[in-house]
Coordinates of C-alpha atoms and ligand atoms in Angstrom, one line a residue:
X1 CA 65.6 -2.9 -117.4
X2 CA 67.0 -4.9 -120.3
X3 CA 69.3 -7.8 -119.2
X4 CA 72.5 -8.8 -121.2
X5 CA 72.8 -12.7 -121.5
X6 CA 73.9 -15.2 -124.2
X7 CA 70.8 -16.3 -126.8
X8 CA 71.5 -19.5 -125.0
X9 CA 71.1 -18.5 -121.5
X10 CA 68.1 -16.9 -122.6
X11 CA 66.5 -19.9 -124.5
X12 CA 66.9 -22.4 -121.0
X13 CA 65.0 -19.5 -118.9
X14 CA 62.0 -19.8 -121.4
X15 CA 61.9 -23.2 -121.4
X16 CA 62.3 -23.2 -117.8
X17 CA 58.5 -21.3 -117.7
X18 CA 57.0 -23.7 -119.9
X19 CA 59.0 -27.4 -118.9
X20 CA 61.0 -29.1 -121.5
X21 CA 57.9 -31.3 -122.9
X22 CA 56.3 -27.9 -123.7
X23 CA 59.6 -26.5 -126.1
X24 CA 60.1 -27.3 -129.5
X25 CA 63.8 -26.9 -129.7
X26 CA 65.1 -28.9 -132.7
X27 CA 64.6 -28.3 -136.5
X28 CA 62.4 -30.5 -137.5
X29 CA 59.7 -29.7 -134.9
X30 CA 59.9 -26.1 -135.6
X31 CA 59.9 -25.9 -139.3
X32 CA 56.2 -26.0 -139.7
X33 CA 55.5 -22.9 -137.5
X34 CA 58.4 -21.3 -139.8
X35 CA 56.2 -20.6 -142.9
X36 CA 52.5 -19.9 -144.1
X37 CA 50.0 -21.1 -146.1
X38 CA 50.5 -19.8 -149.4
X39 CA 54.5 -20.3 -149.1
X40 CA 55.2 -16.5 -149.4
X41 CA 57.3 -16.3 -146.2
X42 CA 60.0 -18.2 -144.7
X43 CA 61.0 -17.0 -140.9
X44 CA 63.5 -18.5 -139.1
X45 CA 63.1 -19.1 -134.9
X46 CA 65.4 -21.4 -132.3
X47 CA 62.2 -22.1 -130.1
X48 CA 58.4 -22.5 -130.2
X49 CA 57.1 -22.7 -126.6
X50 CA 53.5 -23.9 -125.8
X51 CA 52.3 -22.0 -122.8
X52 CA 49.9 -23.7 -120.6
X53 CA 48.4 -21.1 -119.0
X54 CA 47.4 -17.2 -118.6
X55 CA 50.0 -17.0 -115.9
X56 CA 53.1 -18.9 -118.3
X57 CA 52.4 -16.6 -120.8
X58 CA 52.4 -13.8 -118.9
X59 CA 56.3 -15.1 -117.7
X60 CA 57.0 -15.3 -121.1
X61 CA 56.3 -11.9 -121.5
X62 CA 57.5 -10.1 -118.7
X63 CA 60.9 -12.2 -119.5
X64 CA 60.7 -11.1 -122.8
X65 CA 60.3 -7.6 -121.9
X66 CA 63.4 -7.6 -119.3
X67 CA 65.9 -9.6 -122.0
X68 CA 64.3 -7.9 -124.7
X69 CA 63.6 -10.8 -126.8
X70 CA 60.9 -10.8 -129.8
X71 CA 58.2 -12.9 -129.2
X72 CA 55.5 -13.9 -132.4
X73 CA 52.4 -15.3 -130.9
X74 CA 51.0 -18.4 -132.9
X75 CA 47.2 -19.8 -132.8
X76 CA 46.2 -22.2 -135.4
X77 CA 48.8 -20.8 -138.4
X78 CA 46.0 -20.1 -140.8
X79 CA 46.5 -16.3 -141.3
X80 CA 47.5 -15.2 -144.8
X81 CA 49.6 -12.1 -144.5
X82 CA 52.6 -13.9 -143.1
X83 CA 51.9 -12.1 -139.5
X84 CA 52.1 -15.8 -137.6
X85 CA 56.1 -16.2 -139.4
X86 CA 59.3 -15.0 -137.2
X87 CA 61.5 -12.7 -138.9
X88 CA 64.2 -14.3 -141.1
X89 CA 67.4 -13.3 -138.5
X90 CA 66.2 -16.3 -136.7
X91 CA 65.9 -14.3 -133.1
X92 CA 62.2 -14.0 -132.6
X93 CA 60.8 -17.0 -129.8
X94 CA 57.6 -18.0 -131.3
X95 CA 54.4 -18.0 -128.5
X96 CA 51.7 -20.9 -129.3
X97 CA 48.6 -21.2 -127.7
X98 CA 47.4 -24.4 -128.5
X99 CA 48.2 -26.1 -125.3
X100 CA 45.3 -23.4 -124.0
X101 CA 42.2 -24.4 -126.4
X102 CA 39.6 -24.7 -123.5
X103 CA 35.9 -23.8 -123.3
X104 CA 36.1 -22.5 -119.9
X105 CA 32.2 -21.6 -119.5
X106 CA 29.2 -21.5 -122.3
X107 CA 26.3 -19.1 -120.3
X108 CA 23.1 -19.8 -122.4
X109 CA 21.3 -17.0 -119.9
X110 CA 23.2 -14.3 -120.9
X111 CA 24.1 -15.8 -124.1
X112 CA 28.0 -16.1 -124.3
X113 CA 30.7 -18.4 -124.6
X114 CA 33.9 -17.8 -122.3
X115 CA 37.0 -19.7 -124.1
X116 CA 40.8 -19.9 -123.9
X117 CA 43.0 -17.9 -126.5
X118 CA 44.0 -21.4 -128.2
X119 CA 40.0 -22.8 -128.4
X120 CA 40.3 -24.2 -131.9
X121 CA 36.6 -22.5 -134.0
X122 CA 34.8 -25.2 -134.6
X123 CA 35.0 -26.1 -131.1
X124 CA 33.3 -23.2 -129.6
X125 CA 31.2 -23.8 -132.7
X126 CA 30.4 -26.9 -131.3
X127 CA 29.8 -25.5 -127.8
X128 CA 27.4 -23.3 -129.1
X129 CA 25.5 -26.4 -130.7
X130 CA 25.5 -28.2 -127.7
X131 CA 23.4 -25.3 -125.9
X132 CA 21.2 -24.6 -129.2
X133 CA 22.6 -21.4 -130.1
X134 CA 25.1 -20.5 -132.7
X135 CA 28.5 -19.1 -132.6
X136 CA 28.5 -16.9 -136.2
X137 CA 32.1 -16.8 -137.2
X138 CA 32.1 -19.1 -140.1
X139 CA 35.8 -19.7 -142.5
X140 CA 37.2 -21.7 -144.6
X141 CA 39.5 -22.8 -142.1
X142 CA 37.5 -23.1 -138.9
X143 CA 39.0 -26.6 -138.1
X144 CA 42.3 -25.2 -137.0
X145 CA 42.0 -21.4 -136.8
X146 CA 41.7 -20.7 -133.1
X147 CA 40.0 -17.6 -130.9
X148 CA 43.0 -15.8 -130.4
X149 CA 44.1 -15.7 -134.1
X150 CA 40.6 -14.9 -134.9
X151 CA 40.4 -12.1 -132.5
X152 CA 43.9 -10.8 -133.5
X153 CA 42.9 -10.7 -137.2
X154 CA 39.2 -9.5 -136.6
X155 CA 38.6 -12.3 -138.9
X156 CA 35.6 -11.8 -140.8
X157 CA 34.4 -15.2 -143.3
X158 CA 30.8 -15.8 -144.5
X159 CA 28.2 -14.3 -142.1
X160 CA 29.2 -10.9 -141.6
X161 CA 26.5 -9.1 -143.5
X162 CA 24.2 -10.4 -140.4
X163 CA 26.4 -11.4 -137.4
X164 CA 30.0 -9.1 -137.6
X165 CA 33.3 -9.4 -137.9
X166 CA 35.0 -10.7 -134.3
X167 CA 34.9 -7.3 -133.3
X168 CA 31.2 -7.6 -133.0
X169 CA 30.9 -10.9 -131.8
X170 CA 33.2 -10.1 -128.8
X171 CA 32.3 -8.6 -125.8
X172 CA 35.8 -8.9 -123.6
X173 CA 39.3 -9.8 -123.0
X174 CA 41.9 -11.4 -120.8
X175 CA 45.1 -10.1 -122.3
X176 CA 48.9 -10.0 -121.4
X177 CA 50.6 -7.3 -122.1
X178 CA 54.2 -7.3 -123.3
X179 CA 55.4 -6.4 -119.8
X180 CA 53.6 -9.4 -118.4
X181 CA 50.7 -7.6 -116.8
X182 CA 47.4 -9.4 -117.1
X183 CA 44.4 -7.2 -118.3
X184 CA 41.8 -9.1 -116.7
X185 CA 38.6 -7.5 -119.5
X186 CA 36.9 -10.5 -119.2
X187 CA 33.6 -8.2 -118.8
X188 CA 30.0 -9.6 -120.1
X189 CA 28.4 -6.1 -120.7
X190 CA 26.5 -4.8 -123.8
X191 CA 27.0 -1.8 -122.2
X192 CA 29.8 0.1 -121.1
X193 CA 31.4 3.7 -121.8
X194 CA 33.9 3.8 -119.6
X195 CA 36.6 5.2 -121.4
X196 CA 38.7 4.0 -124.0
X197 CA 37.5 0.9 -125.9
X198 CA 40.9 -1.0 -124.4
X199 CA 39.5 -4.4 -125.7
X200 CA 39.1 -2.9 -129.3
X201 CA 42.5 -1.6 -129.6
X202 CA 43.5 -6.0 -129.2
X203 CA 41.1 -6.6 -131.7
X204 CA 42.7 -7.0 -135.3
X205 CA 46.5 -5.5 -133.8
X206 CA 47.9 -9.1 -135.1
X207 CA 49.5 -9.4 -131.4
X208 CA 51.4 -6.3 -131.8
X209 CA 49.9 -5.0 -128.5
X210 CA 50.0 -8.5 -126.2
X211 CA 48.7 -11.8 -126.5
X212 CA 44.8 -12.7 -126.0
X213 CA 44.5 -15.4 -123.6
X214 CA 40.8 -15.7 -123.1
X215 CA 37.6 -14.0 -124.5
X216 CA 33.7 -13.4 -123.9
X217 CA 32.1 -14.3 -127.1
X218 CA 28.8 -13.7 -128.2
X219 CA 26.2 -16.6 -129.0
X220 CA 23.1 -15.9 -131.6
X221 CA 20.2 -17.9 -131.3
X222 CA 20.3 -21.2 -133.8
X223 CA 18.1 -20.5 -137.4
X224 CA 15.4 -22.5 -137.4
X225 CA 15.1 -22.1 -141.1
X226 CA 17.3 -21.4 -143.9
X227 CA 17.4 -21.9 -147.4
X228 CA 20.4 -21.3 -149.8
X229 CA 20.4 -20.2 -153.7
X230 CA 22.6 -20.7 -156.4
X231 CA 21.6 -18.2 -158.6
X232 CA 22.9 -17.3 -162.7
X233 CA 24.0 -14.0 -163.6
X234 CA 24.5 -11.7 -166.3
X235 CA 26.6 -9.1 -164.6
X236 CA 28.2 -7.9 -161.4
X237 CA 25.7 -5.1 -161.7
X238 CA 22.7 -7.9 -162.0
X239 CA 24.5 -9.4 -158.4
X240 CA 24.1 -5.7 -156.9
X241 CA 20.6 -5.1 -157.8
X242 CA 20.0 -8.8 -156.6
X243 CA 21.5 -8.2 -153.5
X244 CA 19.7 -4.9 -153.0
X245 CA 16.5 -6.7 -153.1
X246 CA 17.4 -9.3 -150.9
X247 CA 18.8 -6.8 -148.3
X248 CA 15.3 -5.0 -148.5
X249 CA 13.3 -7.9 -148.2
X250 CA 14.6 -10.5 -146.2
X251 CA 16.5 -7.9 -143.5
X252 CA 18.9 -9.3 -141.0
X253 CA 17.5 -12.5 -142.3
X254 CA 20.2 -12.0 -145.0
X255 CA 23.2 -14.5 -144.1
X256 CA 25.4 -14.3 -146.8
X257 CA 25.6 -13.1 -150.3
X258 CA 28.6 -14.4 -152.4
X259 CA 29.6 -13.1 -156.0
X260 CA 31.4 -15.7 -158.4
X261 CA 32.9 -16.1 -161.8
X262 CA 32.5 -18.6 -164.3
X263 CA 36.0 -19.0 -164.5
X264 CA 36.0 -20.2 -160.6
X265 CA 33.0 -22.5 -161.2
X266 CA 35.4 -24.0 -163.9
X267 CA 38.2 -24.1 -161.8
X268 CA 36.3 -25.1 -158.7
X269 CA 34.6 -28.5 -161.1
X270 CA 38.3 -29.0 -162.3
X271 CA 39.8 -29.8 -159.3
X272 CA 37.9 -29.9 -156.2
X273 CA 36.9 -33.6 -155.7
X274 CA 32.9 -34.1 -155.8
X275 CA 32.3 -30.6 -156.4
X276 CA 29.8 -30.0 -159.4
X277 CA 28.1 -27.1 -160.5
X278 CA 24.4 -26.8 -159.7
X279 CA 23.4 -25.4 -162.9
X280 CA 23.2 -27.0 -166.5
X281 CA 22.9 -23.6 -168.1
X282 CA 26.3 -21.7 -168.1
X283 CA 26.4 -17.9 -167.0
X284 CA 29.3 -15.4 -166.9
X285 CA 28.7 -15.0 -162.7
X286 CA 27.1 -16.3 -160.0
X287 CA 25.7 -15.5 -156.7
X288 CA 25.1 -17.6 -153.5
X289 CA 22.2 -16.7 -151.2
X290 CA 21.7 -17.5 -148.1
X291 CA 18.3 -16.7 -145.8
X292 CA 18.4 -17.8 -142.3
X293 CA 15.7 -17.4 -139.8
X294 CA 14.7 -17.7 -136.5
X295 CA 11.4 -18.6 -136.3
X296 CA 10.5 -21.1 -138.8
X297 CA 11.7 -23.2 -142.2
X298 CA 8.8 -21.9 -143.8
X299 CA 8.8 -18.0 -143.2
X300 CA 12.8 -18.8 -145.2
X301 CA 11.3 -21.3 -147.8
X302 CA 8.8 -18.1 -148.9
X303 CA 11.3 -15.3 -148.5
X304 CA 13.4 -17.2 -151.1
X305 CA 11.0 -18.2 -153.0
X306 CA 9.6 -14.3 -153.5
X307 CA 12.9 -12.9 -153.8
X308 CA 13.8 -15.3 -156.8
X309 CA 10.3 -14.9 -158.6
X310 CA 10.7 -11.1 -157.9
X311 CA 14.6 -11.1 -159.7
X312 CA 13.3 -13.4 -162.4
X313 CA 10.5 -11.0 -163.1
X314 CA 12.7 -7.8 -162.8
X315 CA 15.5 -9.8 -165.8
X316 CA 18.0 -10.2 -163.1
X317 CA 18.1 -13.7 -162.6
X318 CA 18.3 -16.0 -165.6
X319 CA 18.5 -20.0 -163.7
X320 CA 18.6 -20.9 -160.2
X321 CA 18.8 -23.6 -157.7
X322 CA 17.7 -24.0 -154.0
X323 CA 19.3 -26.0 -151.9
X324 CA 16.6 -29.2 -151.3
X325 CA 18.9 -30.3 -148.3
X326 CA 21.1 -29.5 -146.1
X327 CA 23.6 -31.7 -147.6
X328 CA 22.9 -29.6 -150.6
X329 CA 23.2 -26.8 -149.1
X330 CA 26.7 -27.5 -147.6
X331 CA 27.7 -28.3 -151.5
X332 CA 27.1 -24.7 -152.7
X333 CA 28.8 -23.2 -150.0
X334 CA 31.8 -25.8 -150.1
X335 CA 31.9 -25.1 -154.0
X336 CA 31.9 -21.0 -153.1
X337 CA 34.9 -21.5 -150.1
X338 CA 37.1 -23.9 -152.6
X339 CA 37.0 -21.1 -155.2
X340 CA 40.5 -20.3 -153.7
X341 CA 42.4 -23.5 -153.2
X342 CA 41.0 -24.5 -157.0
X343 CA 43.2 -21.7 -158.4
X344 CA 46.2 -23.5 -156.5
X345 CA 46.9 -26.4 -159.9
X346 CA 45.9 -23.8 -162.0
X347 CA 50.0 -22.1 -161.4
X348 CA 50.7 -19.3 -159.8
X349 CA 47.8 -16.5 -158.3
X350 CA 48.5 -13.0 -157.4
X351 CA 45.8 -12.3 -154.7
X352 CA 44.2 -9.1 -153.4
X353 CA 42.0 -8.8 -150.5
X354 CA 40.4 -5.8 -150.9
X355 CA 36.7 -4.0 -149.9
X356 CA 35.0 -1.0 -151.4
X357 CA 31.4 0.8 -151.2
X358 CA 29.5 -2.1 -151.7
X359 CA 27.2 0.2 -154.9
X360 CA 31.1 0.7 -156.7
X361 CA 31.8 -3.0 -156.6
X362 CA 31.1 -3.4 -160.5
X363 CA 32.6 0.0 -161.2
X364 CA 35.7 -1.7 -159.5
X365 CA 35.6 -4.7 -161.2
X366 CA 35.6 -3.5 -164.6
X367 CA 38.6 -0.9 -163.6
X368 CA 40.6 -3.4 -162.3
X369 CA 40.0 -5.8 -164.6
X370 CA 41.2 -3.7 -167.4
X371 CA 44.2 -2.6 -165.6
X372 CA 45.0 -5.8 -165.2
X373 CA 44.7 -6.7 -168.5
X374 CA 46.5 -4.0 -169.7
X375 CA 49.5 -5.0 -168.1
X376 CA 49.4 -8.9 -168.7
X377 CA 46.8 -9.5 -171.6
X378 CA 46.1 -13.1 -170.7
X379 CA 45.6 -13.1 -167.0
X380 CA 42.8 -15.0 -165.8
X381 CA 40.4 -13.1 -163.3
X382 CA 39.3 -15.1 -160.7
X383 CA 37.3 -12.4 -158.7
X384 CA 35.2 -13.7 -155.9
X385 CA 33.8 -12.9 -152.5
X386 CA 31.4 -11.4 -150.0
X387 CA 29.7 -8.9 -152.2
X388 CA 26.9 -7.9 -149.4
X389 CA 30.1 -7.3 -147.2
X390 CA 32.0 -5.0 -150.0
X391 CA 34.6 -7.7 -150.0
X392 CA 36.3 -9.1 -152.9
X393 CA 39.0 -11.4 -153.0
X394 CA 40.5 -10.0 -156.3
X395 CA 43.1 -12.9 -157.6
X396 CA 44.5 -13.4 -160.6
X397 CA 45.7 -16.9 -162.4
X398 CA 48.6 -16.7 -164.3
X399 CA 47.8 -16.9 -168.5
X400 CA 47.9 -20.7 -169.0
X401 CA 51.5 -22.0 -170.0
X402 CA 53.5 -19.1 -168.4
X403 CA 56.0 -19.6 -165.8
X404 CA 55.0 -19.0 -162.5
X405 CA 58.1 -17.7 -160.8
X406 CA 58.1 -14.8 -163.7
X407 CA 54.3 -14.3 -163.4
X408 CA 54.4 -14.3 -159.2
X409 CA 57.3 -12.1 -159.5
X410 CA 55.0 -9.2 -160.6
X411 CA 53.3 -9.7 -157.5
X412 CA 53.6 -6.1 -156.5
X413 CA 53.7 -4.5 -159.9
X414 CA 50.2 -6.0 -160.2
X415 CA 49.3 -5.3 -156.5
X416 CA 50.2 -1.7 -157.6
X417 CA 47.6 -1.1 -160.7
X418 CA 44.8 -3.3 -158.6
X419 CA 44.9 -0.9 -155.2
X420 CA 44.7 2.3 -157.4
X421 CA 41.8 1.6 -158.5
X422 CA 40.3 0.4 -154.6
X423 CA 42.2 4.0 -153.4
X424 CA 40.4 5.5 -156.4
X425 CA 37.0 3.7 -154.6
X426 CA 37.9 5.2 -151.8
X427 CA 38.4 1.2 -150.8
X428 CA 40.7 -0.9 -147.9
X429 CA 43.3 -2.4 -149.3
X430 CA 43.5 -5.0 -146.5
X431 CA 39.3 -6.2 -146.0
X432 CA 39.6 -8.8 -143.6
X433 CA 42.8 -10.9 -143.7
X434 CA 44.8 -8.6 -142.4
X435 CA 48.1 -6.8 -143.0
X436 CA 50.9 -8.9 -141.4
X437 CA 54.3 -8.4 -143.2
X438 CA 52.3 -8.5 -146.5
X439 CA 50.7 -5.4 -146.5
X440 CA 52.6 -3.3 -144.1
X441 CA 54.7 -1.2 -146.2
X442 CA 52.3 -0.8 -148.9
X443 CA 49.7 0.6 -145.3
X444 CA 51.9 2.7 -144.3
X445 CA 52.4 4.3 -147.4
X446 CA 48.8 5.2 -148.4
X447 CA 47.3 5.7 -145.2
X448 CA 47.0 9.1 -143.5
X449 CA 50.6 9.9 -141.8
X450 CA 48.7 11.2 -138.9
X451 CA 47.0 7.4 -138.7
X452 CA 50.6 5.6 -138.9
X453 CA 51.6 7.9 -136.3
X454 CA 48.8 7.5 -133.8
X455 CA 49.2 3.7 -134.5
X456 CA 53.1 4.3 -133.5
X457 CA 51.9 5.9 -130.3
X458 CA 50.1 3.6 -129.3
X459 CA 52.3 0.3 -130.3
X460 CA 54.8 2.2 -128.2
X461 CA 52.6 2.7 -124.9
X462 CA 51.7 -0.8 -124.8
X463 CA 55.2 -2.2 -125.8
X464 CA 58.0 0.1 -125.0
X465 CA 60.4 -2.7 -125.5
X466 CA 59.2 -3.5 -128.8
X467 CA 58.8 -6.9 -128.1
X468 CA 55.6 -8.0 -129.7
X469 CA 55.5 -9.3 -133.0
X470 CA 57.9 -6.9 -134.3
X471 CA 58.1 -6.3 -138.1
X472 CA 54.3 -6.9 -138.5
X473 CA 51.6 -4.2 -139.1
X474 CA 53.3 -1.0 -138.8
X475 CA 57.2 -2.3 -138.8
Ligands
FAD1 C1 41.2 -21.8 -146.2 C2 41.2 -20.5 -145.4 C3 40.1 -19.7 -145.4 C4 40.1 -18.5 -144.8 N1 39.0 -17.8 -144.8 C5 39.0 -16.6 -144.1 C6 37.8 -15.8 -144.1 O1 36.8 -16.1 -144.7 N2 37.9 -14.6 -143.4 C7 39.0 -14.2 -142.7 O2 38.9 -13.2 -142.1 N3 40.1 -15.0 -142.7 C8 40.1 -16.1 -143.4 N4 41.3 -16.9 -143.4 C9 42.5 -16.4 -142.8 C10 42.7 -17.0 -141.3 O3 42.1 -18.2 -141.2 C11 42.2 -16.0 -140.3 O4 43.0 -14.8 -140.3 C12 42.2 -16.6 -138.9 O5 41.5 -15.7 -138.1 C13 43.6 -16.7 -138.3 O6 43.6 -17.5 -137.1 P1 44.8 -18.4 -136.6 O7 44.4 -19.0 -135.3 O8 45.1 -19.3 -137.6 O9 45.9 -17.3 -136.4 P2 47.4 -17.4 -136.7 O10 47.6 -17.6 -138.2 O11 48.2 -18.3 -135.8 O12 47.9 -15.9 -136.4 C14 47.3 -14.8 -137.1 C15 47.9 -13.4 -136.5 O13 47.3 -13.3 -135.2 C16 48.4 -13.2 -134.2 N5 48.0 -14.0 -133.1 C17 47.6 -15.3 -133.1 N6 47.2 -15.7 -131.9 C18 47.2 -14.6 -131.1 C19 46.9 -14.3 -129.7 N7 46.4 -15.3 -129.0 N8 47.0 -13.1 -129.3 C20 47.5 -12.1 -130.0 N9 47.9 -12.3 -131.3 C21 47.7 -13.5 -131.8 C22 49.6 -13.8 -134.9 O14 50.8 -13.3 -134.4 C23 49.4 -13.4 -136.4 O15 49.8 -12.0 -136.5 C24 41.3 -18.1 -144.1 C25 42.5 -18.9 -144.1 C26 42.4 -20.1 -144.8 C27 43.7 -20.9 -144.8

């Protein structure tokens, strides 16, 4: 049943759920939950309300549902794709969870962490610490990213080759669901066929489905040794065969392996403070390798150390450097994760987050490189990523001088020549960021009709009112 009331009626009933202290109502306080990172979207909202619990949010919901009010739910406002921004018609109530950001129960037995929706990363990072084990999920913007966000993206970041995505580092839910039902999934089980994988279907829906209030995650146990590599490169295709010998010879113990440019070593120096590149010796890529492992430093220190002498021997590798500390060590990697914030001074960056068969990468590279080119002659390819994941974050610098509204105004004629080639890879055009508003159109056109549609089917059995985070994902 869909009540008739005045927006203002409406508005004191929410805030009645949450108290007044809990509802941003004024224009100041909302405008930072009113745009995203990179600037590309501008919503517009009359209330943010910070829920305090499972049960507020699921009042939220279920008045949502009945006045058929759109409801955007926020975690840390880190995602990229603009799916965290209200429409622009200024109706949609935004839903934060950072009021909920508790570790509710860390189980060092069965291995798993239980935390709130709002649990900022780093602190169930920390949690994990505390118990000597690790929680995997490792990105650039851990400090303020939370669970729920993670979850709702299936955010991926640097150890995925050996860990997962959040899909795999998740073993249940506690959801509401648009109609303020609480799915109670909270289950600890490696094992369960019992139907439908209900949790799954939450998992990277960018709160088009409900909003994740709590989750089981799964802890690893903590490295006891790990080394890390800052290796020169001739090609991409060097990087590949790199990585296939690291991936044969050092196993799961393979943590991360991260492609680079020269240009984004350049750009990275340039402008990130205290950042310095490793090498003397200049080389037109890079790759970042890192070993963990569980037993001890040593058993990394030699896998390195053979892997490099074996890639030196086999041409591959012409310089490297291993990290003597973990200060060090921290260095690469910070000069790897800045690669994208460096582009920032350099103007205006057309971005693409896109995956293919991990053996086409240099194929892809070179294609889209020279459809780039071919279309703006002076573009500067900053091509990075998570090359053992298939993942490359595929962005482009404007040519030095040229005006950046023009240049960013191509941002879809470029988009277009770029996710040919991925199609043409038989590539995602959406790797691990996510689709939001960003991608959605451009999904819905390449995909399979009959995968839109069983996405529609679903979005409407789990939110006939069309409620949640509407616009987003599949419209
Ligand atoms: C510097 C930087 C580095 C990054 N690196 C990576 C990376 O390596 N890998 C990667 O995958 N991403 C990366 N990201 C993107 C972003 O951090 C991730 O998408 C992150 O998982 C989003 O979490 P959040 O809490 O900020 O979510 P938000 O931005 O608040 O929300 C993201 C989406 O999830 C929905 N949502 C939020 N909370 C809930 C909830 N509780 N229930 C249901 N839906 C919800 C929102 O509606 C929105 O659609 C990076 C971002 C930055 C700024």
């Amino acid at each position: 049943m869909t009540v008739t009331m005045s927006l203002a009626e409406r508005l004191r009933d929410f805030i009645d759920i949450v108290g007044e202290a809990n509802a941003l109502t004024s224009a100041d306080d909302i405008k930072p939950y009113l745009t995203e990172n990179r600037g590309l979207y501008h919503g517009a909202s009359p209330l943010v309300l910070k829920a305090g619990s499972t049960q507020e949010v699921s009042a939220i919901l279920k008045l949502a549902s009945e006045t058929g009010t759109a409801i955007v739910p926020v975690s840390g406002r880190t995602g990229l794709v603009g799916g965290q921004v209200p429409r622009e018609e200024g109706q949609d109530v935004l839903l934060s969870l950072e009021r909920m950001n508790r570790i509710r129960e860390v189980d060092p037995v069965a291995d798993v962490i239980v935390a709130d929706g709002g649990a900022i990363l780093a602190d169930v990072q920390k949690a994990a610490e505390a118990h000597d084990r690790l929680f995997p999920l490792s990105l650039g913007s851990e400090g303020s990213c939370r669970i729920g966000g993670n979850l709702a993206t299936n955010a991926g970041g640097t150890a995925v080759l050996a860990y997962g995505n959040m899909r795999q580092l998740c073993l249940g839910l506690e959801v509401v669901l648009p109609t303020g039902e609480i799915w109670d999934g909270l289950r600890r089980l490696k094992k369960d066929n019992s139907g439908y994988d209900l949790r799954d279907l939450f998992i990277g829906a960018e709160g088009t489905l409900g909003v994740i209030t709590g989750a089981v995650l799964k802890m690893v146990p903590r490295p006891r040794g790990r080394q890390v590599a800052y290796v020169g490169l001739a090609s991409p295709d060097a990087a590949l065969q790199l990585f296939e010998k690291a991936s044969q010879r050092c196993g799961s113990a393979l943590t991360g392996f991260e492609l680079m440019p020269r240009i984004g070593i350049e750009f990275t120096t340039r402008h990130i403070p205290g950042v310095r590149d490793p090498l003397a010796s200049i080389h037109p890529w890079y790759a970042l390798v890192d070993i963990s492992t569980s037993d001890s430093p040593e058993t990394a220190e030699t896998m390195m150390q053979e892997l490099l002498a074996e890639a030196f021997e086999a041409g591959l590798v012409s310089d490297a450097a291993i990290a003597s500390s973990i200060a060090q060590q921290d260095a690469f990697w910070h000069l790897r994760e800045s690669m994208s914030e460096a582009q920032r001074p350099e103007g205006g960056s057309i971005k693409h987050d896109v995956s293919v068969p991990i053996s086409r990468i240099p194929a892809f590279l070179a294609e889209a490189d020279a459809a780039v080119h071919a279309l703006m002659p002076d573009a500067r390819i900053c091509a990075f990523g998570h090359l053992g994941d298939g993942n490359i974050h595929y962005n482009i610098s404007q040519p030095v001088g040229a005006d950046k509204a023009a240049f960013i105004a191509r941002w879809r004629e470029v988009n277009a020549v770029v996710h040919a080639v991925v199609h043409k890879h038989t590539g995602s055009i959406s790797a691990e960021h996510g689709v939001g508003q960003l991608k959605r159109d451009e999904l819905v056109a390449s995909r399979p009709a009959i995968e839109t549609e069983l996405m529609r089917r679903i979005k409407q059995a789990f939110d006939p009112a069309g409620i949640m985070n509407p616009g987003k994902v599949i419209g």
